Coordinates of C-alpha atoms in Angstrom, one line a residue:
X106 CA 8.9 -0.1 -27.1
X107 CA 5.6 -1.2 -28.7
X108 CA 5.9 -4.4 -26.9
X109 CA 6.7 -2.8 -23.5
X110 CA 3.4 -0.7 -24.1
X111 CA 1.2 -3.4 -25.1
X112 CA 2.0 -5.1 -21.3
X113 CA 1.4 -1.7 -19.9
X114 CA -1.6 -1.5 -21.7
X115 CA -2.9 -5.3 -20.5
X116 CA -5.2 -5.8 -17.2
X117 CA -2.7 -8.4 -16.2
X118 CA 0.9 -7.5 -16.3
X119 CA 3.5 -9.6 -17.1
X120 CA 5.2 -9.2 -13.3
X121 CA 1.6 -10.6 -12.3
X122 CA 2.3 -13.9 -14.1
X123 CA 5.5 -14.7 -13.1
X124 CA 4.6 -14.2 -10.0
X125 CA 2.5 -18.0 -10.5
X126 CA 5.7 -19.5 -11.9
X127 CA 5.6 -21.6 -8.6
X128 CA 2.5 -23.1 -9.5
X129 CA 4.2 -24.1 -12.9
X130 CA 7.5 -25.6 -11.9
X131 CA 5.5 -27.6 -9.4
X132 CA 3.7 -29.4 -12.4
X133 CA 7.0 -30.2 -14.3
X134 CA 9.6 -30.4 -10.9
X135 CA 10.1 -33.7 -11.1
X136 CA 10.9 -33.9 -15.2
X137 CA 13.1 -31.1 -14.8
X138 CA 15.4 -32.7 -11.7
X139 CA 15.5 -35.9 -13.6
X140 CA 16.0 -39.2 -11.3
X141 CA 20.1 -39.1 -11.6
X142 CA 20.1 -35.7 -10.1
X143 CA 17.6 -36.8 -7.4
X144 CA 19.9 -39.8 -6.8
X145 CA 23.0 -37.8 -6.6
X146 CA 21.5 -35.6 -4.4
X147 CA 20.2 -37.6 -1.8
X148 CA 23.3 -39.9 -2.0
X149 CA 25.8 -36.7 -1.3
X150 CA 23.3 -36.2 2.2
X151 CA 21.2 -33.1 0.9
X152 CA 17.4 -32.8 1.4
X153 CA 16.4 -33.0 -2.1
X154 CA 13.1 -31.3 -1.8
X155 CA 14.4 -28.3 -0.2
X156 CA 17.1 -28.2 -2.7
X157 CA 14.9 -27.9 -5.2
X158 CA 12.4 -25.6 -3.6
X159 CA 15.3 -23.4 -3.6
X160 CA 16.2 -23.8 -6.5
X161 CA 12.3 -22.6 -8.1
X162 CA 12.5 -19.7 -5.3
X163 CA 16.1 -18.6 -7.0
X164 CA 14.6 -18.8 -10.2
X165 CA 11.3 -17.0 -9.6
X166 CA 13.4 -14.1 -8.2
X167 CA 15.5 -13.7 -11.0
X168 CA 12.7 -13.6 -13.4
X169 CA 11.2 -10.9 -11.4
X170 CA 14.1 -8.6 -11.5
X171 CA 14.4 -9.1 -14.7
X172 CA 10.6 -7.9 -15.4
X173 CA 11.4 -5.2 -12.6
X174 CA 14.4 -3.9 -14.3
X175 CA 12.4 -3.2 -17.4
X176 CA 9.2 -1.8 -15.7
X177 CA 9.7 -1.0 -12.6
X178 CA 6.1 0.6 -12.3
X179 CA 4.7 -2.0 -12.4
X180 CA 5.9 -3.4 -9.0
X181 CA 2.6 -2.6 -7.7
X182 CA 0.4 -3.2 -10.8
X183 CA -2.8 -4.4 -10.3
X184 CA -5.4 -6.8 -12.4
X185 CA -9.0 -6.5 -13.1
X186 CA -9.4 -7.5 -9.6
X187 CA -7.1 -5.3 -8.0
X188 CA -4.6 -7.8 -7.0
X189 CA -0.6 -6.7 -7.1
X190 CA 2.0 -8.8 -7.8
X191 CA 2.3 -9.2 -3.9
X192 CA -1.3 -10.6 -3.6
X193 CA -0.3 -13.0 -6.5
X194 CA 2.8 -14.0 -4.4
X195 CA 0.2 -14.6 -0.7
X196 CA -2.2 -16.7 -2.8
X197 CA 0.3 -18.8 -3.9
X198 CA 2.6 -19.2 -0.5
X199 CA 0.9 -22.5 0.0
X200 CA 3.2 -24.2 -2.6
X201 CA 6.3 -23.4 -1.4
X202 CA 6.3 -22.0 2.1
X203 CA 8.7 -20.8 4.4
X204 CA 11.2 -20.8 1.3
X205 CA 9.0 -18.6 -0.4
X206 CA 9.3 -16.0 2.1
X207 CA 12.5 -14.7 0.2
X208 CA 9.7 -13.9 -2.7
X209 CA 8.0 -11.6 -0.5
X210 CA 11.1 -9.5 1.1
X211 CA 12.3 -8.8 -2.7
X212 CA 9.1 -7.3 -4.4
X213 CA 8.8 -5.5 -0.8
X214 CA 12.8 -4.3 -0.8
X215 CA 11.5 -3.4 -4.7
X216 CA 9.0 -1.0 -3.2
X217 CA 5.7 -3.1 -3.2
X218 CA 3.4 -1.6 -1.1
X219 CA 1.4 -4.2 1.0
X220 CA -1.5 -1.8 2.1
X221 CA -2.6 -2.3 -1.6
X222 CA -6.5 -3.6 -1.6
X223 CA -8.0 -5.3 -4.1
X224 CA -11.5 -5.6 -5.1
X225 CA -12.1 -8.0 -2.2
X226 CA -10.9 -5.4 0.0
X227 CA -7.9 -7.5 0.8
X228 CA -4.0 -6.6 1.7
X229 CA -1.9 -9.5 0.7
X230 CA -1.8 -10.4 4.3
X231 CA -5.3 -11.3 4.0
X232 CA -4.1 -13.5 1.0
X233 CA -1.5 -15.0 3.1
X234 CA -3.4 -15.7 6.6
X235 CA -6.3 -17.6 4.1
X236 CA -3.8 -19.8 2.7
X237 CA -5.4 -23.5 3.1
X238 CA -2.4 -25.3 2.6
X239 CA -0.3 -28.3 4.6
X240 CA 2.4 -25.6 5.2
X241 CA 1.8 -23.3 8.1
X242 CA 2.2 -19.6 7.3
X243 CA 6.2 -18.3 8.5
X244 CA 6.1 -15.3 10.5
X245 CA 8.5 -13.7 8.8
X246 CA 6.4 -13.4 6.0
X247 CA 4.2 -11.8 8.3
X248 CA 6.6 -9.6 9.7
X249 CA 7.4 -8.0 6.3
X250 CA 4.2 -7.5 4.8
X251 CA 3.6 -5.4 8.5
X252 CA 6.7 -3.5 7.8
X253 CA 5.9 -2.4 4.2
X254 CA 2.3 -1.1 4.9
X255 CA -0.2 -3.8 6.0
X256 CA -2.1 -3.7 9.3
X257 CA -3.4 -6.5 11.8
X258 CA -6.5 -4.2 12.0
X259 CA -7.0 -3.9 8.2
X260 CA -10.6 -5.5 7.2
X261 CA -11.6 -7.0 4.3
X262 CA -15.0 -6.5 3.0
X263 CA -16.4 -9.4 4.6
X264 CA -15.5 -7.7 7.6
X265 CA -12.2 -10.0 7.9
X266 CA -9.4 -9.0 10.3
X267 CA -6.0 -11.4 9.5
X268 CA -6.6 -12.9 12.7
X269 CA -9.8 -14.3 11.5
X270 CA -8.3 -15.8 8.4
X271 CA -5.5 -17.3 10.0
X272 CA -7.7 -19.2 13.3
X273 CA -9.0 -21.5 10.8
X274 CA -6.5 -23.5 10.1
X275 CA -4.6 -25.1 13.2
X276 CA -1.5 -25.3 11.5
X277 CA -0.7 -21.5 12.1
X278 CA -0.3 -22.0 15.7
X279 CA 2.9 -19.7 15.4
X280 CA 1.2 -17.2 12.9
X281 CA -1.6 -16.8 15.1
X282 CA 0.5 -15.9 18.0
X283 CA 2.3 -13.6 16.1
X284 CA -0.6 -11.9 15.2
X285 CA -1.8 -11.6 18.2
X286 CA 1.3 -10.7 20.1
X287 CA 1.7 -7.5 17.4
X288 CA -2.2 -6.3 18.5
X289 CA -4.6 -8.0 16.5
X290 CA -8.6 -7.4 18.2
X291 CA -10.1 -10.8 19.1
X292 CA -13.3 -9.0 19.8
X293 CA -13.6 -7.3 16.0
X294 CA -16.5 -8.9 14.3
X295 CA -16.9 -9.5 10.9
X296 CA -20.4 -9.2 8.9
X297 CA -21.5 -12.8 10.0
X298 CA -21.1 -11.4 13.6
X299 CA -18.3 -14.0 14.1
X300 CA -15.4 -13.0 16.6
X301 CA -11.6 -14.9 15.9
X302 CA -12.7 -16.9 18.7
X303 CA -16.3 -18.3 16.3
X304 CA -13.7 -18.7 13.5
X305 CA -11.3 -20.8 15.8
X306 CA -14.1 -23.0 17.0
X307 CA -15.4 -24.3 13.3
X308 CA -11.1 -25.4 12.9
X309 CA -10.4 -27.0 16.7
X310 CA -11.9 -30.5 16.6
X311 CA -11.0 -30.9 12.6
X312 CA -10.1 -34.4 11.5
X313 CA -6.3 -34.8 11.2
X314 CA -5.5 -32.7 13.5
X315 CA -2.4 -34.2 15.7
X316 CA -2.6 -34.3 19.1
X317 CA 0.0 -32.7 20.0
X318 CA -1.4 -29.7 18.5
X319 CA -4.5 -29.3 21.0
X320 CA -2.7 -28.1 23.8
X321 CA -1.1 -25.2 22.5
X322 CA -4.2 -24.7 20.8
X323 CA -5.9 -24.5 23.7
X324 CA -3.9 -22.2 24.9
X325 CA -4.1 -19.6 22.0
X326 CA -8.3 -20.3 22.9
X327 CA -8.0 -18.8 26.1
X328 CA -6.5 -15.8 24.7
X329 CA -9.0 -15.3 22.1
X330 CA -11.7 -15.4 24.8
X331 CA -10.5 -12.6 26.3
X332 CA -11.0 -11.7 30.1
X333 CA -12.2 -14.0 32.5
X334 CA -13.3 -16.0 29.4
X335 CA -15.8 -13.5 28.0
X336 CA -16.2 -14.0 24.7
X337 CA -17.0 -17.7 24.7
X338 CA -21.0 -16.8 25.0
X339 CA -20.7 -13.9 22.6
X340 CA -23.1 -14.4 19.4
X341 CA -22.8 -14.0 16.1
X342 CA -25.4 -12.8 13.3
X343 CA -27.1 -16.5 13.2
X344 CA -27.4 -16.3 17.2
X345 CA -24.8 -19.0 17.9
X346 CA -21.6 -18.6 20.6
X347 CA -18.1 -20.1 20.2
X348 CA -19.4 -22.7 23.0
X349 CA -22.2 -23.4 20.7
X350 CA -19.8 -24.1 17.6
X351 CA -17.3 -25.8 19.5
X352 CA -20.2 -28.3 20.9
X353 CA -21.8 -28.8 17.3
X354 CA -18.1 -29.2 15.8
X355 CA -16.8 -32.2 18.4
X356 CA -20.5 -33.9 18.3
X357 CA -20.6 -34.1 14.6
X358 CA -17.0 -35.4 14.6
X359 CA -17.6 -37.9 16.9
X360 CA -20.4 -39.2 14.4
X361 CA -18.4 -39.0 11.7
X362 CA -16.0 -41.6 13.6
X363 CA -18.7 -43.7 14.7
X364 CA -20.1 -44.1 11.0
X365 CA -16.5 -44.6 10.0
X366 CA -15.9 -47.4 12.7
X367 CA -19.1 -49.0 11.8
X368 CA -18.5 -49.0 8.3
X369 CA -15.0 -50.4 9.2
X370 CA -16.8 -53.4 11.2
X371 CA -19.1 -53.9 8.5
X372 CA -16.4 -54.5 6.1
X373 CA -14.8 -56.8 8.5
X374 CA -17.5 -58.8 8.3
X375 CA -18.1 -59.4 5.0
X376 CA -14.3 -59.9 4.8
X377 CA -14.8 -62.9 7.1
X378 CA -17.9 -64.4 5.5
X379 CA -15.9 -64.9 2.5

């Protein structure tokens, strides 16, 4: 009982922490599977790295209820910053993806409230759509943080729809969709006066980007325009367009690739002299 009140009594709860267990078992994964396991595994045909993503999901979960079954008030505690357990769970989606999904449908089916702000003015679909990572976002994940409270509408206070989040990174081709198929306003501006379309424009011509990514790109462009292509010469607080942005984005690419071929040809060179 003392114990129990001492969490209560903490800024952070215990739920809050082990909702970042994914970030630990990432560290020690590879200790823990051991290399006969790995072997075994990929000799009997399975994938072993979903396998063990599954594995850390599984585990995450139980821990969870475990916490939950003991306190379950504290299913939408939230820390110093005002971030719930859910938040915890969007910042970290990025280390796990799609399989971490099943993370987000429990503490939601546990009654976590994803309209929840935190000092940022954030829902954890904010948290999600800003996830940087290799993985793209799974619209399922979107999908239930929608049906347990959050908006596409809902702004952060940076003026931050989803939809502006999500534009800037290319590999959420299907989560931007998604957004925009379930309403999200490509004309909302937040308080650097940039449109969805602004954000999208700084992400198009990124290095890395595969090609076969530009055309549906391109396509999810022309809907963030809007009619007859409308929002293209909007500007934003600093007096610059989505044309403008695009423009500077591809010349200062193309730079970048010059200086890297010259460097490249530079190196041959002194390569040869040798």
């Amino acid at each position: 009982m003392e114990a129990s009140m001492r969490l209560e009594c903490s800024w952070i709860t215990i739920l809050h922490l082990s909702s970042l267990l994914e970030e630990l078992t990432l560290n020690f994964a590879a200790e823990w599977a051991g290399a006969d396991l790995m072997r075994r595994l990929i000799d009997s045909g399975a994938d072993p790295h979903v396998k063990m993503m599954e594995e850390r999901v599984q585990r995450i979960i139980t821990v969870l209820g475990l916490l939950l079954d003991c306190s379950p008030e504290t299913i939408n505690a939230q820390d110093q910053y005002g971030n719930t357990p859910l938040h915890y769970a969007a910042k970290n989606y990025g280390n796990l993806g799609q399989e971490h999904t099943a993370i987000f449908r429990y503490l939601c089916d546990r009654g976590a409230d994803s309209s929840t702000l935190n000092k940022d003015g954030e829902t954890a679909l904010h948290r999600l759509c800003s996830c940087d990572g290799e993985l793209p976002i799974d619209t399922a994940a979107i999908e239930i943080l929608l049906d347990h409270g959050a908006k596409v509408t809902d702004t952060d206070s940076r003026g931050n729809t989803p939809l502006h989040l999500a534009v800037k990174n290319l590999d959420n081709l299907d989560a931007i969709v998604f957004l925009l198929d379930y309403g999200a306003d490509i004309s909302v501006k937040n308080l650097k006066g940039n449109t969805p379309l602004h954000e999208a424009a700084n992400g198009m011509f990124r290095p890395g980007v595969v090609e076969e990514k530009y055309k549906p790109m391109g396509e999810i462009l022309r809907r963030l325009q809007g009619d007859e292509g409308r929002l293209m010469d909007e500007l934003n607080a600093k007096g610059k367009s989505p044309r403008q942005i695009q423009d500077e984005v591809r010349k200062d690419l193309k730079e970048k690739m010059d200086d890297i071929e010259i460097e490249r040809k530079r190196w041959e060179s002194e390569v040869w002299k040798k």
